[in-house]
Amino acid sequence: MENHEPFLREAIALSKSAVANGDEPFGSVLVKDGAVLLRAENSVFTGHDMTNHAEMNLVKLAARHHDPAFLADCTLYTSTEPCAMCSGAIYWSGIGRMVFACSETRLGEIAGIGLNVPSRAVLQTGARAVTVVGPTNLEEEAAEVHQEFWPKHLSKV
Ligand SMILES: [Zn+2]
């Protein structure tokens, strides 16, 4: 069976890196044929743009390096389920599969914020199929950084 854990753990590490850099705890990696091609983390504060979610940053980076036909064979791994905006961006990018550890529901329980739209609700409406996997058995591991971060930072959102 395919092992998603190393890539999700890398995305979780990036979510912690984002906090260390002064941003929100989200990270994503782009993978093809078992190799990490690109990495991105949330940069809403340091980038002065509240749409700089990890997945948006990764999709934009991916689009600069690869065409949609290439991206169709790629997987976007992300620490926490993408919001509706990012799910839409993943759809338009051409990326073929998305795997997340922590669900939007779990994030909402901890942070009390978010659009609260399951990524599948967006991606399953598309004309192009995007495979969605998650939440995984690493959900609580991915949620740890949220439990640490959000109680201290909710006033900034
Ligand atoms: Zn998002």
mmCIF file with all atom_site columns, C-alpha atoms and ligand atoms in Angstrom:
data_model
loop_
_atom_site.group_PDB
_atom_site.id
_atom_site.type_symbol
_atom_site.label_atom_id
_atom_site.label_alt_id
_atom_site.label_comp_id
_atom_site.label_asym_id
_atom_site.label_entity_id
_atom_site.label_seq_id
_atom_site.pdbx_PDB_ins_code
_atom_site.Cartn_x
_atom_site.Cartn_y
_atom_site.Cartn_z
_atom_site.occupancy
_atom_site.B_iso_or_equiv
_atom_site.pdbx_formal_charge
_atom_site.auth_seq_id
_atom_site.auth_comp_id
_atom_site.auth_asym_id
_atom_site.auth_atom_id
_atom_site.pdbx_PDB_model_num
ATOM   1   C  CA . MET A 1 1   ? 0.000   0.000  0.000   1.00 0.00 ? 1   MET A CA 1
ATOM   2   C  CA . GLU A 1 2   ? 1.202   3.479  -0.834  1.00 0.00 ? 2   GLU A CA 1
ATOM   3   C  CA . ASN A 1 3   ? 2.786   5.252  2.113   1.00 0.00 ? 3   ASN A CA 1
ATOM   4   C  CA . HIS A 1 4   ? 1.702   8.871  2.386   1.00 0.00 ? 4   HIS A CA 1
ATOM   5   C  CA . GLU A 1 5   ? 3.321   9.460  5.773   1.00 0.00 ? 5   GLU A CA 1
ATOM   6   C  CA . PRO A 1 6   ? 6.773   10.778 4.755   1.00 0.00 ? 6   PRO A CA 1
ATOM   7   C  CA . PHE A 1 7   ? 5.225   13.470 2.566   1.00 0.00 ? 7   PHE A CA 1
ATOM   8   C  CA . LEU A 1 8   ? 2.564   14.423 5.105   1.00 0.00 ? 8   LEU A CA 1
ATOM   9   C  CA . ARG A 1 9   ? 5.274   14.603 7.774   1.00 0.00 ? 9   ARG A CA 1
ATOM   10  C  CA . GLU A 1 10  ? 7.219   16.977 5.534   1.00 0.00 ? 10  GLU A CA 1
ATOM   11  C  CA . ALA A 1 11  ? 4.082   19.124 5.112   1.00 0.00 ? 11  ALA A CA 1
ATOM   12  C  CA . ILE A 1 12  ? 3.563   19.083 8.900   1.00 0.00 ? 12  ILE A CA 1
ATOM   13  C  CA . ALA A 1 13  ? 7.201   20.170 9.380   1.00 0.00 ? 13  ALA A CA 1
ATOM   14  C  CA . LEU A 1 14  ? 6.537   23.075 7.005   1.00 0.00 ? 14  LEU A CA 1
ATOM   15  C  CA . SER A 1 15  ? 3.440   24.030 9.023   1.00 0.00 ? 15  SER A CA 1
ATOM   16  C  CA . LYS A 1 16  ? 5.707   24.392 12.065  1.00 0.00 ? 16  LYS A CA 1
ATOM   17  C  CA . SER A 1 17  ? 8.264   26.304 10.017  1.00 0.00 ? 17  SER A CA 1
ATOM   18  C  CA . ALA A 1 18  ? 5.518   28.754 8.988   1.00 0.00 ? 18  ALA A CA 1
ATOM   19  C  CA . VAL A 1 19  ? 4.796   29.512 12.649  1.00 0.00 ? 19  VAL A CA 1
ATOM   20  C  CA . ALA A 1 20  ? 8.509   29.981 13.336  1.00 0.00 ? 20  ALA A CA 1
ATOM   21  C  CA . ASN A 1 21  ? 8.572   32.481 10.462  1.00 0.00 ? 21  ASN A CA 1
ATOM   22  C  CA . GLY A 1 22  ? 5.606   34.445 11.844  1.00 0.00 ? 22  GLY A CA 1
ATOM   23  C  CA . ASP A 1 23  ? 2.805   32.958 9.749   1.00 0.00 ? 23  ASP A CA 1
ATOM   24  C  CA . GLU A 1 24  ? -0.060  30.513 10.227  1.00 0.00 ? 24  GLU A CA 1
ATOM   25  C  CA . PRO A 1 25  ? 0.537   26.760 10.710  1.00 0.00 ? 25  PRO A CA 1
ATOM   26  C  CA . PHE A 1 26  ? 0.065   25.261 7.270   1.00 0.00 ? 26  PHE A CA 1
ATOM   27  C  CA . GLY A 1 27  ? 2.499   23.549 4.893   1.00 0.00 ? 27  GLY A CA 1
ATOM   28  C  CA . SER A 1 28  ? 2.308   21.680 1.575   1.00 0.00 ? 28  SER A CA 1
ATOM   29  C  CA . VAL A 1 29  ? 4.572   19.716 -0.748  1.00 0.00 ? 29  VAL A CA 1
ATOM   30  C  CA . LEU A 1 30  ? 4.238   18.644 -4.365  1.00 0.00 ? 30  LEU A CA 1
ATOM   31  C  CA . VAL A 1 31  ? 5.247   15.059 -5.106  1.00 0.00 ? 31  VAL A CA 1
ATOM   32  C  CA . LYS A 1 32  ? 5.773   13.096 -8.299  1.00 0.00 ? 32  LYS A CA 1
ATOM   33  C  CA . ASP A 1 33  ? 7.008   9.507  -8.550  1.00 0.00 ? 33  ASP A CA 1
ATOM   34  C  CA . GLY A 1 34  ? 7.959   9.433  -4.881  1.00 0.00 ? 34  GLY A CA 1
ATOM   35  C  CA . ALA A 1 35  ? 10.059  12.608 -4.985  1.00 0.00 ? 35  ALA A CA 1
ATOM   36  C  CA . VAL A 1 36  ? 9.280   16.018 -3.474  1.00 0.00 ? 36  VAL A CA 1
ATOM   37  C  CA . LEU A 1 37  ? 9.467   18.605 -6.264  1.00 0.00 ? 37  LEU A CA 1
ATOM   38  C  CA . LEU A 1 38  ? 8.291   21.761 -4.497  1.00 0.00 ? 38  LEU A CA 1
ATOM   39  C  CA . ARG A 1 39  ? 7.551   22.978 -0.988  1.00 0.00 ? 39  ARG A CA 1
ATOM   40  C  CA . ALA A 1 40  ? 5.460   25.866 0.298   1.00 0.00 ? 40  ALA A CA 1
ATOM   41  C  CA . GLU A 1 41  ? 4.194   27.201 3.583   1.00 0.00 ? 41  GLU A CA 1
ATOM   42  C  CA . ASN A 1 42  ? 1.631   29.743 4.679   1.00 0.00 ? 42  ASN A CA 1
ATOM   43  C  CA . SER A 1 43  ? 2.853   33.353 4.315   1.00 0.00 ? 43  SER A CA 1
ATOM   44  C  CA . VAL A 1 44  ? -0.237  35.454 5.049   1.00 0.00 ? 44  VAL A CA 1
ATOM   45  C  CA . PHE A 1 45  ? 1.518   37.814 7.461   1.00 0.00 ? 45  PHE A CA 1
ATOM   46  C  CA . THR A 1 46  ? 5.062   37.962 6.086   1.00 0.00 ? 46  THR A CA 1
ATOM   47  C  CA . GLY A 1 47  ? 3.669   38.234 2.537   1.00 0.00 ? 47  GLY A CA 1
ATOM   48  C  CA . HIS A 1 48  ? 1.011   40.793 3.516   1.00 0.00 ? 48  HIS A CA 1
ATOM   49  C  CA . ASP A 1 49  ? -1.651  38.819 1.664   1.00 0.00 ? 49  ASP A CA 1
ATOM   50  C  CA . MET A 1 50  ? -4.322  36.850 3.535   1.00 0.00 ? 50  MET A CA 1
ATOM   51  C  CA . THR A 1 51  ? -4.754  34.576 0.500   1.00 0.00 ? 51  THR A CA 1
ATOM   52  C  CA . ASN A 1 52  ? -1.156  33.307 0.831   1.00 0.00 ? 52  ASN A CA 1
ATOM   53  C  CA . HIS A 1 53  ? -2.281  29.925 2.095   1.00 0.00 ? 53  HIS A CA 1
ATOM   54  C  CA . ALA A 1 54  ? 0.256   27.094 1.799   1.00 0.00 ? 54  ALA A CA 1
ATOM   55  C  CA . GLU A 1 55  ? -1.693  25.398 -1.000  1.00 0.00 ? 55  GLU A CA 1
ATOM   56  C  CA . MET A 1 56  ? -2.175  28.665 -2.936  1.00 0.00 ? 56  MET A CA 1
ATOM   57  C  CA . ASN A 1 57  ? 1.548   29.359 -2.653  1.00 0.00 ? 57  ASN A CA 1
ATOM   58  C  CA . LEU A 1 58  ? 2.348   25.819 -3.808  1.00 0.00 ? 58  LEU A CA 1
ATOM   59  C  CA . VAL A 1 59  ? -0.105  25.921 -6.736  1.00 0.00 ? 59  VAL A CA 1
ATOM   60  C  CA . LYS A 1 60  ? 1.355   29.221 -7.947  1.00 0.00 ? 60  LYS A CA 1
ATOM   61  C  CA . LEU A 1 61  ? 4.895   27.878 -7.612  1.00 0.00 ? 61  LEU A CA 1
ATOM   62  C  CA . ALA A 1 62  ? 3.919   24.674 -9.418  1.00 0.00 ? 62  ALA A CA 1
ATOM   63  C  CA . ALA A 1 63  ? 2.307   26.610 -12.262 1.00 0.00 ? 63  ALA A CA 1
ATOM   64  C  CA . ARG A 1 64  ? 5.519   28.572 -12.796 1.00 0.00 ? 64  ARG A CA 1
ATOM   65  C  CA . HIS A 1 65  ? 7.547   25.363 -13.124 1.00 0.00 ? 65  HIS A CA 1
ATOM   66  C  CA . HIS A 1 66  ? 5.210   22.833 -14.751 1.00 0.00 ? 66  HIS A CA 1
ATOM   67  C  CA . ASP A 1 67  ? 2.301   22.614 -17.168 1.00 0.00 ? 67  ASP A CA 1
ATOM   68  C  CA . PRO A 1 68  ? -1.064  21.069 -16.227 1.00 0.00 ? 68  PRO A CA 1
ATOM   69  C  CA . ALA A 1 69  ? -0.322  17.835 -18.123 1.00 0.00 ? 69  ALA A CA 1
ATOM   70  C  CA . PHE A 1 70  ? 2.740   17.288 -15.919 1.00 0.00 ? 70  PHE A CA 1
ATOM   71  C  CA . LEU A 1 71  ? 0.832   18.276 -12.790 1.00 0.00 ? 71  LEU A CA 1
ATOM   72  C  CA . ALA A 1 72  ? -1.904  15.728 -13.532 1.00 0.00 ? 72  ALA A CA 1
ATOM   73  C  CA . ASP A 1 73  ? 0.546   13.044 -12.377 1.00 0.00 ? 73  ASP A CA 1
ATOM   74  C  CA . CYS A 1 74  ? 1.492   14.965 -9.227  1.00 0.00 ? 74  CYS A CA 1
ATOM   75  C  CA . THR A 1 75  ? 0.118   14.795 -5.696  1.00 0.00 ? 75  THR A CA 1
ATOM   76  C  CA . LEU A 1 76  ? -0.235  17.819 -3.434  1.00 0.00 ? 76  LEU A CA 1
ATOM   77  C  CA . TYR A 1 77  ? 0.310   16.755 0.175   1.00 0.00 ? 77  TYR A CA 1
ATOM   78  C  CA . THR A 1 78  ? -0.867  19.223 2.765   1.00 0.00 ? 78  THR A CA 1
ATOM   79  C  CA . SER A 1 79  ? -0.812  19.321 6.550   1.00 0.00 ? 79  SER A CA 1
ATOM   80  C  CA . THR A 1 80  ? -4.453  20.438 6.830   1.00 0.00 ? 80  THR A CA 1
ATOM   81  C  CA . GLU A 1 81  ? -7.373  20.072 4.440   1.00 0.00 ? 81  GLU A CA 1
ATOM   82  C  CA . PRO A 1 82  ? -7.429  22.908 1.879   1.00 0.00 ? 82  PRO A CA 1
ATOM   83  C  CA . CYS A 1 83  ? -10.082 25.615 2.207   1.00 0.00 ? 83  CYS A CA 1
ATOM   84  C  CA . ALA A 1 84  ? -12.597 26.256 -0.565  1.00 0.00 ? 84  ALA A CA 1
ATOM   85  C  CA . MET A 1 85  ? -10.301 28.849 -2.198  1.00 0.00 ? 85  MET A CA 1
ATOM   86  C  CA . CYS A 1 86  ? -7.337  26.498 -2.267  1.00 0.00 ? 86  CYS A CA 1
ATOM   87  C  CA . SER A 1 87  ? -9.440  23.531 -3.388  1.00 0.00 ? 87  SER A CA 1
ATOM   88  C  CA . GLY A 1 88  ? -10.544 25.674 -6.333  1.00 0.00 ? 88  GLY A CA 1
ATOM   89  C  CA . ALA A 1 89  ? -6.921  26.590 -7.061  1.00 0.00 ? 89  ALA A CA 1
ATOM   90  C  CA . ILE A 1 90  ? -5.906  22.916 -6.968  1.00 0.00 ? 90  ILE A CA 1
ATOM   91  C  CA . TYR A 1 91  ? -8.695  22.157 -9.424  1.00 0.00 ? 91  TYR A CA 1
ATOM   92  C  CA . TRP A 1 92  ? -7.601  24.874 -11.865 1.00 0.00 ? 92  TRP A CA 1
ATOM   93  C  CA . SER A 1 93  ? -3.906  23.969 -11.562 1.00 0.00 ? 93  SER A CA 1
ATOM   94  C  CA . GLY A 1 94  ? -4.363  20.534 -13.109 1.00 0.00 ? 94  GLY A CA 1
ATOM   95  C  CA . ILE A 1 95  ? -2.888  18.714 -10.083 1.00 0.00 ? 95  ILE A CA 1
ATOM   96  C  CA . GLY A 1 96  ? -4.276  15.178 -10.123 1.00 0.00 ? 96  GLY A CA 1
ATOM   97  C  CA . ARG A 1 97  ? -4.432  14.247 -6.474  1.00 0.00 ? 97  ARG A CA 1
ATOM   98  C  CA . MET A 1 98  ? -4.514  15.879 -3.050  1.00 0.00 ? 98  MET A CA 1
ATOM   99  C  CA . VAL A 1 99  ? -3.776  14.204 0.298   1.00 0.00 ? 99  VAL A CA 1
ATOM   100 C  CA . PHE A 1 100 ? -4.358  15.908 3.649   1.00 0.00 ? 100 PHE A CA 1
ATOM   101 C  CA . ALA A 1 101 ? -3.687  14.877 7.250   1.00 0.00 ? 101 ALA A CA 1
ATOM   102 C  CA . CYS A 1 102 ? -5.892  17.114 9.437   1.00 0.00 ? 102 CYS A CA 1
ATOM   103 C  CA . SER A 1 103 ? -9.477  17.720 8.376   1.00 0.00 ? 103 SER A CA 1
ATOM   104 C  CA . GLU A 1 104 ? -11.136 21.127 8.018   1.00 0.00 ? 104 GLU A CA 1
ATOM   105 C  CA . THR A 1 105 ? -13.593 19.915 10.662  1.00 0.00 ? 105 THR A CA 1
ATOM   106 C  CA . ARG A 1 106 ? -10.797 19.177 13.140  1.00 0.00 ? 106 ARG A CA 1
ATOM   107 C  CA . LEU A 1 107 ? -9.218  22.580 12.448  1.00 0.00 ? 107 LEU A CA 1
ATOM   108 C  CA . GLY A 1 108 ? -12.593 24.218 13.041  1.00 0.00 ? 108 GLY A CA 1
ATOM   109 C  CA . GLU A 1 109 ? -12.938 22.459 16.405  1.00 0.00 ? 109 GLU A CA 1
ATOM   110 C  CA . ILE A 1 110 ? -9.572  23.842 17.479  1.00 0.00 ? 110 ILE A CA 1
ATOM   111 C  CA . ALA A 1 111 ? -9.490  27.264 15.847  1.00 0.00 ? 111 ALA A CA 1
ATOM   112 C  CA . GLY A 1 112 ? -13.170 28.101 15.428  1.00 0.00 ? 112 GLY A CA 1
ATOM   113 C  CA . ILE A 1 113 ? -12.369 29.677 12.057  1.00 0.00 ? 113 ILE A CA 1
ATOM   114 C  CA . GLY A 1 114 ? -12.464 28.662 8.432   1.00 0.00 ? 114 GLY A CA 1
ATOM   115 C  CA . LEU A 1 115 ? -14.884 28.303 5.566   1.00 0.00 ? 115 LEU A CA 1
ATOM   116 C  CA . ASN A 1 116 ? -15.973 24.871 6.826   1.00 0.00 ? 116 ASN A CA 1
ATOM   117 C  CA . VAL A 1 117 ? -16.455 23.524 3.313   1.00 0.00 ? 117 VAL A CA 1
ATOM   118 C  CA . PRO A 1 118 ? -15.044 20.020 2.841   1.00 0.00 ? 118 PRO A CA 1
ATOM   119 C  CA . SER A 1 119 ? -12.489 19.960 0.013   1.00 0.00 ? 119 SER A CA 1
ATOM   120 C  CA . ARG A 1 120 ? -14.401 17.117 -1.604  1.00 0.00 ? 120 ARG A CA 1
ATOM   121 C  CA . ALA A 1 121 ? -17.487 19.343 -1.815  1.00 0.00 ? 121 ALA A CA 1
ATOM   122 C  CA . VAL A 1 122 ? -15.483 21.641 -4.117  1.00 0.00 ? 122 VAL A CA 1
ATOM   123 C  CA . LEU A 1 123 ? -13.356 19.111 -5.992  1.00 0.00 ? 123 LEU A CA 1
ATOM   124 C  CA . GLN A 1 124 ? -16.141 16.638 -6.713  1.00 0.00 ? 124 GLN A CA 1
ATOM   125 C  CA . THR A 1 125 ? -18.105 19.297 -8.561  1.00 0.00 ? 125 THR A CA 1
ATOM   126 C  CA . GLY A 1 126 ? -15.385 19.753 -11.193 1.00 0.00 ? 126 GLY A CA 1
ATOM   127 C  CA . ALA A 1 127 ? -15.451 18.502 -14.754 1.00 0.00 ? 127 ALA A CA 1
ATOM   128 C  CA . ARG A 1 128 ? -11.941 17.159 -14.157 1.00 0.00 ? 128 ARG A CA 1
ATOM   129 C  CA . ALA A 1 129 ? -11.488 14.452 -11.549 1.00 0.00 ? 129 ALA A CA 1
ATOM   130 C  CA . VAL A 1 130 ? -9.185  15.235 -8.626  1.00 0.00 ? 130 VAL A CA 1
ATOM   131 C  CA . THR A 1 131 ? -8.549  12.346 -6.248  1.00 0.00 ? 131 THR A CA 1
ATOM   132 C  CA . VAL A 1 132 ? -8.860  13.321 -2.587  1.00 0.00 ? 132 VAL A CA 1
ATOM   133 C  CA . VAL A 1 133 ? -7.356  11.302 0.271   1.00 0.00 ? 133 VAL A CA 1
ATOM   134 C  CA . GLY A 1 134 ? -7.797  12.276 3.923   1.00 0.00 ? 134 GLY A CA 1
ATOM   135 C  CA . PRO A 1 135 ? -7.959  12.780 6.779   1.00 0.00 ? 135 PRO A CA 1
ATOM   136 C  CA . THR A 1 136 ? -5.255  10.218 7.498   1.00 0.00 ? 136 THR A CA 1
ATOM   137 C  CA . ASN A 1 137 ? -3.957  8.514  10.624  1.00 0.00 ? 137 ASN A CA 1
ATOM   138 C  CA . LEU A 1 138 ? -1.627  11.531 11.053  1.00 0.00 ? 138 LEU A CA 1
ATOM   139 C  CA . GLU A 1 139 ? -4.589  13.847 11.748  1.00 0.00 ? 139 GLU A CA 1
ATOM   140 C  CA . GLU A 1 140 ? -3.757  14.357 15.421  1.00 0.00 ? 140 GLU A CA 1
ATOM   141 C  CA . GLU A 1 141 ? -0.049  14.764 14.675  1.00 0.00 ? 141 GLU A CA 1
ATOM   142 C  CA . ALA A 1 142 ? -0.961  17.503 12.181  1.00 0.00 ? 142 ALA A CA 1
ATOM   143 C  CA . ALA A 1 143 ? -3.421  19.039 14.649  1.00 0.00 ? 143 ALA A CA 1
ATOM   144 C  CA . GLU A 1 144 ? -0.797  19.503 17.379  1.00 0.00 ? 144 GLU A CA 1
ATOM   145 C  CA . VAL A 1 145 ? 0.554   22.701 15.845  1.00 0.00 ? 145 VAL A CA 1
ATOM   146 C  CA . HIS A 1 146 ? -2.995  24.090 15.605  1.00 0.00 ? 146 HIS A CA 1
ATOM   147 C  CA . GLN A 1 147 ? -3.639  23.345 19.281  1.00 0.00 ? 147 GLN A CA 1
ATOM   148 C  CA . GLU A 1 148 ? -0.432  25.178 20.106  1.00 0.00 ? 148 GLU A CA 1
ATOM   149 C  CA . PHE A 1 149 ? -0.980  28.122 17.741  1.00 0.00 ? 149 PHE A CA 1
ATOM   150 C  CA . TRP A 1 150 ? -4.647  29.150 17.570  1.00 0.00 ? 150 TRP A CA 1
ATOM   151 C  CA . PRO A 1 151 ? -5.471  29.799 21.229  1.00 0.00 ? 151 PRO A CA 1
ATOM   152 C  CA . LYS A 1 152 ? -2.693  32.429 21.211  1.00 0.00 ? 152 LYS A CA 1
ATOM   153 C  CA . HIS A 1 153 ? -3.437  33.979 17.829  1.00 0.00 ? 153 HIS A CA 1
ATOM   154 C  CA . LEU A 1 154 ? -7.179  34.063 17.253  1.00 0.00 ? 154 LEU A CA 1
ATOM   155 C  CA . SER A 1 155 ? -7.271  37.818 17.833  1.00 0.00 ? 155 SER A CA 1
ATOM   156 C  CA . LYS A 1 156 ? -5.118  38.329 14.701  1.00 0.00 ? 156 LYS A CA 1
ATOM   157 C  CA . VAL A 1 157 ? -7.538  36.567 12.348  1.00 0.00 ? 157 VAL A CA 1
HETATM 158 ZN ZN . ZN  B 2 .   ? -6.745  27.909 1.674   1.00 0.00 ? 1   ZN  B ZN 1
#
